[in-house]
């Protein structure tokens, strides 16, 4: 560790580097005070220390020792608003920025049940989240590609295996066959047709003809140049049943495709499970009855889901192997791995029809798969988890209110989970157009940039502002445009009202506008999203001059409650557009 550039939190010493959040250095408690000391070279200038988005107050002591600045904060409760993995960020006036390793913050205010409620909400909507939320480029796919959850792939495979078992085990006599003609040299039977190939065989094998018939065998009499020869073997057309037909080839290829793809999914989940053991269970802090570890709770849930899915896949692979053997015995055919086309046999016979439908579903989703396991593990903090709940609650709200999502993409913004999650969602309806952005940067004053090229805002002269969500609604009937700032804050109603709401209002109502433009604030609505069960409108606390059509307040968002959010949209947002 470089003694000239380090940060100490109590007894924990943190090495500062250029990369954010590398490794994990220790555990702290959110309700305890810790002395913090920063050492850095004087040449770096003045230091500003952040814990996540919160800036530390002025240090209680600053001194210089042999060219090294020492800043000391005495017993600060800096972790009171943190839960999960958190890291320090130090910005110097000289222009450089350094980061600390992660520290896990344990909490006694938040129960495991609260975390699990949010995780279960996201897990229950895994298919939809993957469909609209996961960035296709982050999955190595071309824009417009489709993907499916692992849960969905396993469900389809289970239905498919059951359909194949129903065909092969319950009614093996109803399998698809056809008569196939083959040329064979065999013992002659009176019913065998004699054709040109048969005569050619006789002429080429005159030495096999007998002068008298064998009484124990059938023979074909042939008169040649005044003499009669009897042939007991002949080259004839032989017809026999064969199961090597298109429908059965599809079944063989289908089984092979599921065997291969489920094996890949199993390997992926085993790696997730190993990562979970390595970083989230073995490395998680020792829990007590008083404190909750976000990593342990989230890791336990992900591990349980992964373990259950692994068990289902292991059972499926065993059933697939058995059915591959049965198929080879009952319907031997060459495997064909492709999207099946409909045939009369697929259309008419119910058991083949069931296999056909399952195969179509499988081949539509087999190419790409994803799941929420690593996504949930990467959230790392309660705030980021709550942001994701709020994001998809907003998407569900807009869709329920008649807005149709027509584009979800990853814009070139340094937003959350860069490269993995879409951060731009565009909707349209008969009412107009709506755009939802996740953590867009608001440019500082004087940058010349315009938000959406329509709303001019100005922030701190050195830093970008980045609200959690920014909504722009263009109302076609009235021609009005409504811009909304939404900042998600996970905390009690008291802490949200006393600490979070004033900061959000100061930043996004006053802080982003020039002093001579307050008569037209850039955002009509500035609201905090919090896990409470009601709507709190504090518009009456704003000055009347310039803020008659501006609202501020707190809207409650809980994992399985939508009434408050719907009430806010209809009573606040829609009224401002009318």
Coordinates of C-alpha atoms in Angstrom, one line a residue:
X1 CA 0.0 0.0 0.0
X2 CA 1.3 3.5 -0.9
X3 CA 1.4 5.4 2.4
X4 CA 1.2 8.7 0.5
X5 CA -2.2 7.8 -0.9
X6 CA -4.5 5.9 1.4
X7 CA -7.8 6.1 3.2
X8 CA -8.5 4.6 6.7
X9 CA -11.9 3.8 8.1
X10 CA -11.5 2.9 11.7
X11 CA -9.0 0.1 11.7
X12 CA -9.5 -0.7 8.0
X13 CA -6.9 0.6 5.6
X14 CA -8.0 1.1 2.0
X15 CA -5.6 1.4 -0.9
X16 CA -6.8 4.0 -3.4
X17 CA -6.5 3.4 -7.2
X18 CA -7.8 4.4 -10.5
X19 CA -10.3 1.5 -10.9
X20 CA -13.6 1.6 -9.1
X21 CA -14.5 -0.8 -6.4
X22 CA -11.7 -3.5 -6.9
X23 CA -11.9 -6.2 -4.3
X24 CA -13.4 -6.1 -0.8
X25 CA -11.6 -4.8 2.2
X26 CA -13.8 -5.2 5.2
X27 CA -17.1 -4.8 7.0
X28 CA -18.7 -1.8 8.7
X29 CA -22.1 -1.1 10.4
X30 CA -24.4 1.5 9.2
X31 CA -25.4 2.8 12.7
X32 CA -21.9 3.2 14.0
X33 CA -19.5 6.1 13.8
X34 CA -16.0 5.7 12.3
X35 CA -13.0 7.9 12.2
X36 CA -11.8 8.5 8.6
X37 CA -8.4 9.6 7.7
X38 CA -7.1 10.5 4.2
X39 CA -3.4 10.7 3.2
X40 CA -2.5 12.1 -0.2
X41 CA 0.3 14.1 -1.8
X42 CA 0.0 17.9 -1.6
X43 CA 0.5 18.1 -5.4
X44 CA -2.9 16.7 -6.0
X45 CA -4.6 19.8 -4.6
X46 CA -7.8 19.9 -2.6
X47 CA -9.6 16.6 -2.0
X48 CA -13.4 16.0 -2.0
X49 CA -14.4 12.6 -0.6
X50 CA -17.6 10.8 -1.6
X51 CA -19.3 7.7 -0.3
X52 CA -21.4 6.6 -3.2
X53 CA -23.2 9.9 -4.1
X54 CA -22.8 11.4 -0.6
X55 CA -20.1 13.9 0.0
X56 CA -18.3 14.1 3.3
X57 CA -18.4 17.3 5.2
X58 CA -15.3 19.4 5.8
X59 CA -12.7 17.4 7.8
X60 CA -12.4 18.2 11.5
X61 CA -8.6 18.4 11.1
X62 CA -6.3 19.1 8.1
X63 CA -2.5 19.1 8.4
X64 CA 0.6 18.7 6.2
X65 CA 3.4 16.2 7.0
X66 CA 6.4 16.2 4.7
X67 CA 4.5 16.9 1.5
X68 CA 1.6 14.7 2.5
X69 CA -1.8 16.2 3.3
X70 CA -3.7 14.5 6.1
X71 CA -7.4 15.0 6.4
X72 CA -9.2 13.6 9.5
X73 CA -13.0 13.1 10.1
X74 CA -13.8 12.3 13.7
X75 CA -16.4 9.6 14.4
X76 CA -18.6 10.3 11.4
X77 CA -21.8 8.3 10.7
X78 CA -21.1 8.4 7.0
X79 CA -22.6 4.9 6.3
X80 CA -26.1 5.7 7.7
X81 CA -27.5 5.8 4.2
X82 CA -25.6 2.8 2.8
X83 CA -26.3 -0.9 2.7
X84 CA -24.5 -3.5 0.8
X85 CA -21.2 -3.0 -1.0
X86 CA -20.0 0.6 -1.0
X87 CA -16.8 2.4 -2.0
X88 CA -15.2 5.7 -1.5
X89 CA -14.4 8.1 -4.3
X90 CA -11.8 10.9 -3.9
X91 CA -11.7 13.7 -6.4
X92 CA -8.8 16.1 -6.4
X93 CA -8.8 19.7 -7.7
X94 CA -5.8 18.9 -9.8
X95 CA -8.2 16.7 -11.9
X96 CA -7.6 13.1 -10.9
X97 CA -10.0 10.7 -9.2
X98 CA -9.2 7.6 -7.2
X99 CA -11.4 4.8 -5.7
X100 CA -11.2 2.5 -2.8
X101 CA -12.0 -1.2 -2.7
X102 CA -15.5 -2.2 -1.6
X103 CA -16.6 -2.3 2.0
X104 CA -19.7 -4.2 3.0
X105 CA -22.1 -2.2 5.1
X106 CA -24.4 -4.2 7.4
X107 CA -27.7 -2.7 8.5
X108 CA -30.1 -3.2 11.3
X109 CA -32.8 -0.9 9.8
X110 CA -33.5 -3.1 6.8
X111 CA -34.8 -6.7 7.3
X112 CA -34.1 -9.6 5.0
X113 CA -37.8 -9.8 4.2
X114 CA -37.6 -6.3 2.5
X115 CA -34.7 -7.4 0.3
X116 CA -36.4 -10.7 -0.6
X117 CA -39.6 -8.9 -1.5
X118 CA -37.7 -6.8 -4.1
X119 CA -35.7 -9.8 -5.4
X120 CA -38.9 -11.9 -5.7
X121 CA -40.5 -9.0 -7.6
X122 CA -37.7 -9.0 -10.2
X123 CA -37.5 -12.8 -10.3
X124 CA -41.2 -13.1 -11.0
X125 CA -40.8 -10.8 -14.0
X126 CA -37.6 -12.3 -15.3
X127 CA -38.9 -13.0 -18.8
X128 CA -40.1 -9.4 -19.3
X129 CA -37.0 -7.9 -17.7
X130 CA -34.8 -9.9 -20.0
X131 CA -36.9 -9.1 -23.0
X132 CA -37.0 -5.3 -22.6
X133 CA -34.3 -4.5 -20.0
X134 CA -31.2 -6.5 -21.1
X135 CA -29.1 -4.7 -23.7
X136 CA -28.7 -7.0 -26.7
X137 CA -25.2 -5.8 -27.4
X138 CA -24.3 -6.7 -23.8
X139 CA -25.4 -10.3 -24.6
X140 CA -23.3 -10.4 -27.8
X141 CA -26.4 -10.1 -29.9
X142 CA -27.3 -7.9 -32.8
X143 CA -29.9 -5.2 -32.1
X144 CA -33.4 -6.6 -32.6
X145 CA -32.3 -10.1 -31.5
X146 CA -34.3 -12.0 -29.0
X147 CA -33.4 -13.9 -25.9
X148 CA -35.1 -15.9 -23.2
X149 CA -34.7 -16.6 -19.5
X150 CA -33.1 -19.8 -18.3
X151 CA -36.3 -20.5 -16.5
X152 CA -38.3 -20.3 -19.7
X153 CA -35.8 -22.6 -21.6
X154 CA -36.1 -25.2 -18.9
X155 CA -39.9 -25.0 -18.8
X156 CA -40.0 -25.5 -22.6
X157 CA -37.6 -28.4 -22.4
X158 CA -39.7 -30.1 -19.6
X159 CA -42.8 -29.9 -21.7
X160 CA -41.0 -31.2 -24.8
X161 CA -39.5 -34.2 -23.0
X162 CA -43.0 -35.0 -21.6
X163 CA -44.4 -34.8 -25.1
X164 CA -41.7 -37.1 -26.5
X165 CA -42.2 -39.6 -23.7
X166 CA -45.9 -39.6 -24.4
X167 CA -45.2 -40.5 -28.0
X168 CA -42.5 -43.1 -27.4
X169 CA -43.8 -44.8 -24.2
X170 CA -47.5 -44.4 -24.1
X171 CA -48.4 -45.1 -27.7
X172 CA -45.3 -46.5 -29.5
X173 CA -47.6 -48.1 -32.1
X174 CA -48.7 -44.7 -33.4
X175 CA -45.3 -43.6 -34.5
X176 CA -44.7 -42.4 -38.1
X177 CA -43.5 -44.9 -40.6
X178 CA -43.4 -45.3 -44.4
X179 CA -42.8 -48.1 -46.9
X180 CA -39.4 -47.9 -48.5
X181 CA -38.3 -49.8 -51.7
X182 CA -34.9 -51.3 -51.8
X183 CA -33.1 -53.5 -54.4
X184 CA -32.0 -56.8 -52.8
X185 CA -30.7 -60.2 -54.0
X186 CA -32.9 -62.7 -52.1
X187 CA -34.6 -66.0 -52.4
X188 CA -37.3 -65.8 -55.0
X189 CA -40.9 -65.7 -54.0
X190 CA -43.8 -66.0 -56.4
X191 CA -45.1 -62.6 -55.3
X192 CA -41.9 -60.9 -56.1
X193 CA -42.2 -58.5 -59.2
X194 CA -39.8 -59.3 -62.0
X195 CA -38.5 -56.2 -63.8
X196 CA -35.6 -55.2 -66.1
X197 CA -33.1 -55.3 -63.3
X198 CA -34.2 -58.8 -62.4
X199 CA -33.6 -60.0 -66.1
X200 CA -30.2 -58.2 -66.1
X201 CA -29.3 -60.1 -63.0
X202 CA -30.2 -63.4 -64.6
X203 CA -28.2 -62.7 -67.7
X204 CA -25.2 -61.7 -65.7
X205 CA -25.4 -64.8 -63.5
X206 CA -26.3 -67.7 -65.8
X207 CA -23.9 -69.9 -63.9
X208 CA -26.3 -69.7 -60.9
X209 CA -29.1 -71.2 -62.8
X210 CA -30.0 -74.9 -62.2
X211 CA -31.3 -77.4 -64.7
X212 CA -33.9 -78.7 -62.3
X213 CA -35.8 -76.9 -59.6
X214 CA -35.0 -77.4 -55.9
X215 CA -38.2 -78.8 -54.3
X216 CA -37.4 -77.0 -51.1
X217 CA -37.1 -73.5 -52.7
X218 CA -39.2 -71.4 -55.0
X219 CA -37.4 -70.8 -58.3
X220 CA -38.0 -68.6 -61.4
X221 CA -38.0 -70.7 -64.6
X222 CA -36.1 -68.9 -67.5
X223 CA -36.0 -70.3 -71.1
X224 CA -32.7 -69.5 -72.8
X225 CA -31.8 -70.8 -76.3
X226 CA -34.1 -73.8 -76.1
X227 CA -33.2 -74.8 -72.5
X228 CA -34.8 -74.0 -69.2
X229 CA -32.9 -72.8 -66.1
X230 CA -34.2 -72.3 -62.6
X231 CA -33.1 -69.4 -60.5
X232 CA -33.7 -69.5 -56.7
X233 CA -32.1 -66.1 -56.1
X234 CA -33.1 -62.9 -57.8
X235 CA -32.5 -59.2 -57.8
X236 CA -35.9 -57.8 -56.9
X237 CA -37.6 -54.7 -55.3
X238 CA -38.2 -55.3 -51.6
X239 CA -40.6 -53.1 -49.6
X240 CA -40.2 -52.6 -45.9
X241 CA -41.3 -50.2 -43.2
X242 CA -38.9 -47.4 -42.2
X243 CA -39.0 -44.8 -39.5
X244 CA -36.4 -42.6 -41.1
X245 CA -38.9 -39.9 -42.0
X246 CA -38.9 -36.1 -41.6
X247 CA -41.1 -36.1 -38.4
X248 CA -38.9 -38.6 -36.6
X249 CA -35.7 -36.9 -37.8
X250 CA -37.0 -33.7 -36.1
X251 CA -37.5 -35.7 -32.9
X252 CA -33.9 -37.0 -32.9
X253 CA -32.5 -33.6 -33.7
X254 CA -34.8 -32.0 -31.0
X255 CA -33.4 -34.4 -28.4
X256 CA -29.9 -33.7 -29.4
X257 CA -30.4 -29.9 -29.4
X258 CA -31.9 -30.0 -25.9
X259 CA -29.1 -32.2 -24.7
X260 CA -26.4 -29.9 -26.0
X261 CA -28.0 -26.6 -24.9
X262 CA -29.1 -27.7 -21.5
X263 CA -25.5 -28.9 -20.9
X264 CA -24.3 -25.4 -21.7
X265 CA -26.9 -23.8 -19.4
X266 CA -25.8 -26.3 -16.6
X267 CA -22.2 -25.2 -17.1
X268 CA -23.1 -21.6 -16.9
X269 CA -25.1 -22.1 -13.7
X270 CA -22.4 -24.1 -12.1
X271 CA -20.0 -21.2 -12.8
X272 CA -22.5 -18.8 -11.2
X273 CA -22.7 -21.1 -8.2
X274 CA -19.0 -21.2 -7.8
X275 CA -18.8 -17.4 -8.1
X276 CA -21.5 -17.2 -5.5
X277 CA -19.6 -19.4 -3.1
X278 CA -16.4 -17.5 -3.8
X279 CA -17.5 -14.0 -3.4
X280 CA -21.0 -13.8 -1.9
X281 CA -21.3 -16.6 0.7
X282 CA -17.8 -17.5 1.9
X283 CA -16.7 -13.8 1.7
X284 CA -19.9 -12.4 3.2
X285 CA -19.7 -11.0 6.7
X286 CA -20.7 -13.1 9.7
X287 CA -24.4 -12.3 10.3
X288 CA -26.0 -11.7 13.7
X289 CA -29.6 -11.4 14.8
X290 CA -29.2 -7.6 14.9
X291 CA -27.6 -6.9 11.5
X292 CA -28.5 -7.9 7.9
X293 CA -26.0 -8.6 5.2
X294 CA -27.3 -7.6 1.7
X295 CA -24.8 -10.0 0.0
X296 CA -25.7 -12.9 2.2
X297 CA -29.5 -12.5 1.7
X298 CA -29.2 -11.8 -2.1
X299 CA -26.6 -14.5 -2.5
X300 CA -28.7 -17.0 -0.6
X301 CA -31.7 -16.4 -2.9
X302 CA -29.7 -16.5 -6.1
X303 CA -27.9 -19.7 -4.9
X304 CA -31.2 -21.3 -4.0
X305 CA -32.7 -20.5 -7.4
X306 CA -29.6 -21.7 -9.2
X307 CA -29.5 -24.9 -7.2
X308 CA -33.1 -25.6 -7.9
X309 CA -32.6 -25.0 -11.6
X310 CA -29.5 -27.2 -11.7
X311 CA -31.4 -30.0 -10.1
X312 CA -34.2 -29.6 -12.7
X313 CA -31.6 -29.6 -15.5
X314 CA -29.9 -32.7 -14.1
X315 CA -33.2 -34.6 -14.1
X316 CA -34.0 -33.3 -17.6
X317 CA -30.7 -34.5 -19.0
X318 CA -31.2 -37.9 -17.6
X319 CA -34.7 -38.2 -19.1
X320 CA -33.3 -36.9 -22.5
X321 CA -30.6 -39.6 -22.5
X322 CA -33.2 -42.3 -21.8
X323 CA -35.4 -41.0 -24.6
X324 CA -32.5 -40.8 -27.0
X325 CA -32.0 -44.5 -26.4
X326 CA -35.7 -45.2 -26.8
X327 CA -35.9 -43.2 -30.0
X328 CA -32.9 -45.2 -31.5
X329 CA -34.7 -48.4 -30.7
X330 CA -38.3 -47.4 -31.8
X331 CA -37.8 -44.8 -34.5
X332 CA -34.2 -45.0 -35.8
X333 CA -33.6 -42.0 -38.0
X334 CA -31.0 -39.4 -38.9
X335 CA -31.2 -36.4 -36.5
X336 CA -32.3 -33.1 -38.1
X337 CA -31.7 -29.9 -36.0
X338 CA -33.9 -27.1 -37.5
X339 CA -37.0 -25.2 -36.9
X340 CA -39.7 -27.8 -37.9
X341 CA -42.1 -27.1 -40.7
X342 CA -45.7 -28.2 -40.4
X343 CA -46.6 -31.5 -42.2
X344 CA -49.9 -33.4 -42.5
X345 CA -48.7 -35.8 -39.9
X346 CA -47.8 -33.0 -37.5
X347 CA -51.1 -31.4 -38.1
X348 CA -53.4 -34.4 -37.7
X349 CA -51.9 -36.6 -35.0
X350 CA -52.1 -35.0 -31.5
X351 CA -49.0 -36.5 -30.0
X352 CA -46.8 -35.5 -32.9
X353 CA -48.6 -32.1 -32.9
X354 CA -47.5 -31.6 -29.2
X355 CA -43.9 -32.4 -30.1
X356 CA -44.1 -30.0 -33.1
X357 CA -45.3 -27.1 -31.0
X358 CA -42.6 -27.7 -28.3
X359 CA -39.9 -27.9 -30.9
X360 CA -41.0 -24.6 -32.5
X361 CA -40.9 -22.9 -29.1
X362 CA -37.5 -24.4 -28.3
X363 CA -35.9 -23.3 -31.6
X364 CA -37.2 -19.8 -31.1
X365 CA -35.4 -19.4 -27.8
X366 CA -32.5 -21.8 -27.8
X367 CA -29.9 -19.6 -29.5
X368 CA -29.6 -17.1 -26.7
X369 CA -30.4 -17.4 -23.0
X370 CA -29.9 -15.2 -20.0
X371 CA -31.0 -15.1 -16.4
X372 CA -31.2 -12.7 -13.5
X373 CA -28.5 -14.5 -11.4
X374 CA -25.5 -12.5 -12.3
X375 CA -27.5 -9.4 -12.8
X376 CA -28.9 -9.6 -9.2
X377 CA -25.4 -10.3 -7.9
X378 CA -24.0 -7.2 -9.6
X379 CA -26.5 -4.9 -8.0
X380 CA -24.5 -5.1 -4.8
X381 CA -26.4 -2.4 -2.9
X382 CA -30.0 -1.9 -1.7
X383 CA -30.2 1.4 -3.6
X384 CA -29.4 -0.2 -6.9
X385 CA -31.8 -3.1 -6.2
X386 CA -34.5 -0.6 -5.4
X387 CA -33.7 1.4 -8.6
X388 CA -34.3 -1.7 -10.7
X389 CA -37.7 -2.3 -8.9
X390 CA -38.7 1.4 -9.6
X391 CA -37.5 1.1 -13.3
X392 CA -39.7 -1.8 -14.1
X393 CA -42.6 -0.5 -12.0
X394 CA -42.5 2.6 -14.2
X395 CA -42.4 0.6 -17.3
X396 CA -45.4 -1.4 -16.1
X397 CA -47.2 1.8 -15.1
X398 CA -46.8 3.4 -18.5
X399 CA -47.9 0.2 -20.4
X400 CA -50.9 -0.2 -18.1
X401 CA -51.9 3.5 -18.9
X402 CA -51.9 2.8 -22.6
X403 CA -48.4 3.6 -23.6
X404 CA -46.8 1.1 -26.0
X405 CA -43.1 0.4 -25.6
X406 CA -41.7 0.5 -29.1
X407 CA -38.0 0.8 -28.4
X408 CA -35.6 -0.1 -25.6
X409 CA -32.0 0.6 -26.2
X410 CA -28.6 1.3 -24.6
X411 CA -27.7 4.9 -25.3
X412 CA -24.2 6.3 -25.0
X413 CA -24.6 7.4 -21.5
X414 CA -22.4 6.3 -18.5
X415 CA -25.4 4.9 -16.7
X416 CA -25.8 2.0 -14.3
X417 CA -24.7 -1.5 -15.3
X418 CA -23.2 -0.1 -18.5
X419 CA -23.3 -2.6 -21.3
X420 CA -25.8 -4.9 -19.6
X421 CA -29.0 -2.9 -19.1
X422 CA -30.9 -0.7 -21.5
X423 CA -31.2 2.9 -20.2
X424 CA -33.5 4.4 -22.7
X425 CA -37.2 3.4 -23.1
X426 CA -39.4 5.0 -25.7
X427 CA -43.2 4.7 -25.6
X428 CA -46.0 6.1 -27.8
X429 CA -49.8 6.1 -27.8
X430 CA -52.7 8.2 -29.1
X431 CA -51.8 10.7 -26.4
X432 CA -48.3 11.4 -27.8
X433 CA -44.8 10.2 -27.0
X434 CA -43.0 9.3 -23.8
X435 CA -39.3 8.8 -23.1
X436 CA -37.9 7.2 -19.9
X437 CA -34.1 7.5 -19.3
X438 CA -32.2 5.8 -16.5
X439 CA -29.4 8.0 -15.0
X440 CA -28.9 10.4 -17.8
X441 CA -26.2 13.0 -17.2
X442 CA -27.5 16.6 -17.0
X443 CA -24.7 18.8 -18.4
X444 CA -23.2 21.6 -16.3
X445 CA -23.9 25.2 -16.9
X446 CA -22.0 26.6 -19.9
X447 CA -21.5 23.3 -21.7
X448 CA -23.8 24.2 -24.5
X449 CA -25.5 20.9 -24.4
X450 CA -29.3 20.6 -24.3
X451 CA -31.3 17.8 -22.7
X452 CA -33.0 16.1 -25.6
X453 CA -32.1 19.3 -27.5
X454 CA -35.2 20.9 -26.0
X455 CA -34.8 21.6 -22.3
X456 CA -31.9 23.8 -21.3
X457 CA -30.6 23.0 -17.9
X458 CA -27.5 24.1 -16.0
X459 CA -25.9 22.3 -13.1
X460 CA -22.8 22.6 -11.0
X461 CA -19.9 24.2 -12.9
X462 CA -17.8 21.2 -12.5
X463 CA -20.0 18.1 -12.0
X464 CA -22.8 16.5 -14.0
X465 CA -26.1 15.9 -12.3
X466 CA -27.5 12.4 -12.8
X467 CA -31.0 11.8 -11.5
X468 CA -32.1 8.2 -11.3
X469 CA -34.9 8.7 -13.9
X470 CA -35.8 11.4 -16.3
X471 CA -39.2 11.3 -18.1
X472 CA -40.3 13.5 -21.0
X473 CA -43.9 13.4 -22.2
X474 CA -45.0 15.2 -25.3
X475 CA -48.7 15.6 -25.3
X476 CA -50.2 15.6 -28.8
X477 CA -53.6 17.2 -28.0
X478 CA -52.4 20.1 -26.0
X479 CA -48.9 20.5 -27.5
X480 CA -47.4 20.6 -24.0
X481 CA -44.2 19.0 -23.0
X482 CA -43.7 17.7 -19.5
X483 CA -40.2 16.9 -18.0
X484 CA -40.1 14.9 -14.8
X485 CA -37.2 14.1 -12.5
X486 CA -37.5 11.0 -10.3
X487 CA -34.9 10.0 -7.7
X488 CA -35.2 6.7 -6.0
X489 CA -34.2 6.7 -2.3
X490 CA -34.6 3.6 -0.1
X491 CA -35.3 4.7 3.4
X492 CA -38.0 5.5 6.0
X493 CA -40.6 8.2 5.5
X494 CA -38.8 10.3 8.1
X495 CA -35.4 10.1 6.5
X496 CA -36.8 10.7 3.1
X497 CA -38.6 13.8 4.2
X498 CA -35.8 15.2 6.4
X499 CA -32.8 14.4 4.3
X500 CA -33.5 13.1 0.7
X501 CA -36.3 15.3 -0.5
X502 CA -34.7 18.7 0.4
X503 CA -31.5 17.7 -1.4
X504 CA -33.3 16.5 -4.5
X505 CA -35.5 19.6 -4.7
X506 CA -32.5 21.9 -4.2
X507 CA -30.5 20.0 -6.9
X508 CA -33.1 19.5 -9.6
X509 CA -35.5 22.4 -9.0
X510 CA -33.1 25.2 -8.1
X511 CA -29.7 23.8 -8.8
X512 CA -30.2 23.1 -12.5
X513 CA -31.6 26.5 -13.5
X514 CA -30.0 29.8 -13.8
X515 CA -31.1 32.4 -11.2
X516 CA -32.7 34.5 -13.9
X517 CA -34.7 31.6 -15.3
X518 CA -36.5 30.4 -12.2
X519 CA -39.7 31.7 -13.6
X520 CA -39.6 28.7 -15.9
X521 CA -38.0 25.7 -14.1
X522 CA -36.6 23.1 -16.4
X523 CA -38.5 20.3 -14.7
X524 CA -42.2 20.5 -14.1
X525 CA -42.1 17.7 -11.5
X526 CA -39.4 16.7 -9.1
X527 CA -40.3 13.6 -7.0
X528 CA -38.6 11.1 -4.7
X529 CA -39.5 7.4 -5.2
X530 CA -39.5 5.7 -1.7
X531 CA -40.7 2.5 -0.2
X532 CA -43.7 4.0 1.6
X533 CA -47.4 3.3 1.1
X534 CA -48.7 6.8 0.2
X535 CA -48.4 9.9 -1.9
X536 CA -46.9 13.1 -0.3
X537 CA -47.3 16.3 -2.3
X538 CA -45.3 19.2 -1.0
X539 CA -46.1 21.6 -3.8
X540 CA -47.5 24.1 -1.3
X541 CA -44.0 24.5 0.2
X542 CA -42.7 26.0 -3.1
X543 CA -42.8 29.8 -3.6
X544 CA -45.7 30.9 -5.8
X545 CA -43.6 33.0 -8.1
X546 CA -42.6 30.8 -11.1
X547 CA -43.6 27.5 -9.4
X548 CA -47.4 27.4 -9.9
X549 CA -47.3 24.5 -12.2
X550 CA -44.3 22.8 -10.5
X551 CA -44.8 19.9 -8.1
X552 CA -42.4 18.2 -5.6
X553 CA -43.1 15.3 -3.3
X554 CA -42.7 11.7 -2.5
X555 CA -44.4 8.8 -4.3
X556 CA -44.5 5.4 -2.7
X557 CA -43.2 2.4 -4.7
X558 CA -43.4 -1.0 -3.2
X559 CA -42.6 -4.3 -5.0
X560 CA -46.2 -5.5 -5.2
X561 CA -48.2 -2.2 -4.8
X562 CA -49.1 0.0 -7.8
X563 CA -52.0 2.0 -6.5
X564 CA -49.9 4.9 -5.2
X565 CA -47.8 5.2 -8.4
X566 CA -51.0 5.1 -10.6
X567 CA -52.6 7.8 -8.4
X568 CA -49.5 10.0 -8.8
X569 CA -49.5 9.6 -12.6
X570 CA -53.2 10.4 -12.9
X571 CA -53.5 13.2 -10.3
X572 CA -50.2 14.9 -10.9
X573 CA -48.8 14.2 -14.3
X574 CA -51.9 13.9 -16.4
X575 CA -53.5 17.0 -14.8
X576 CA -50.4 19.1 -15.6
X577 CA -50.9 18.1 -19.3
X578 CA -54.6 18.9 -19.5

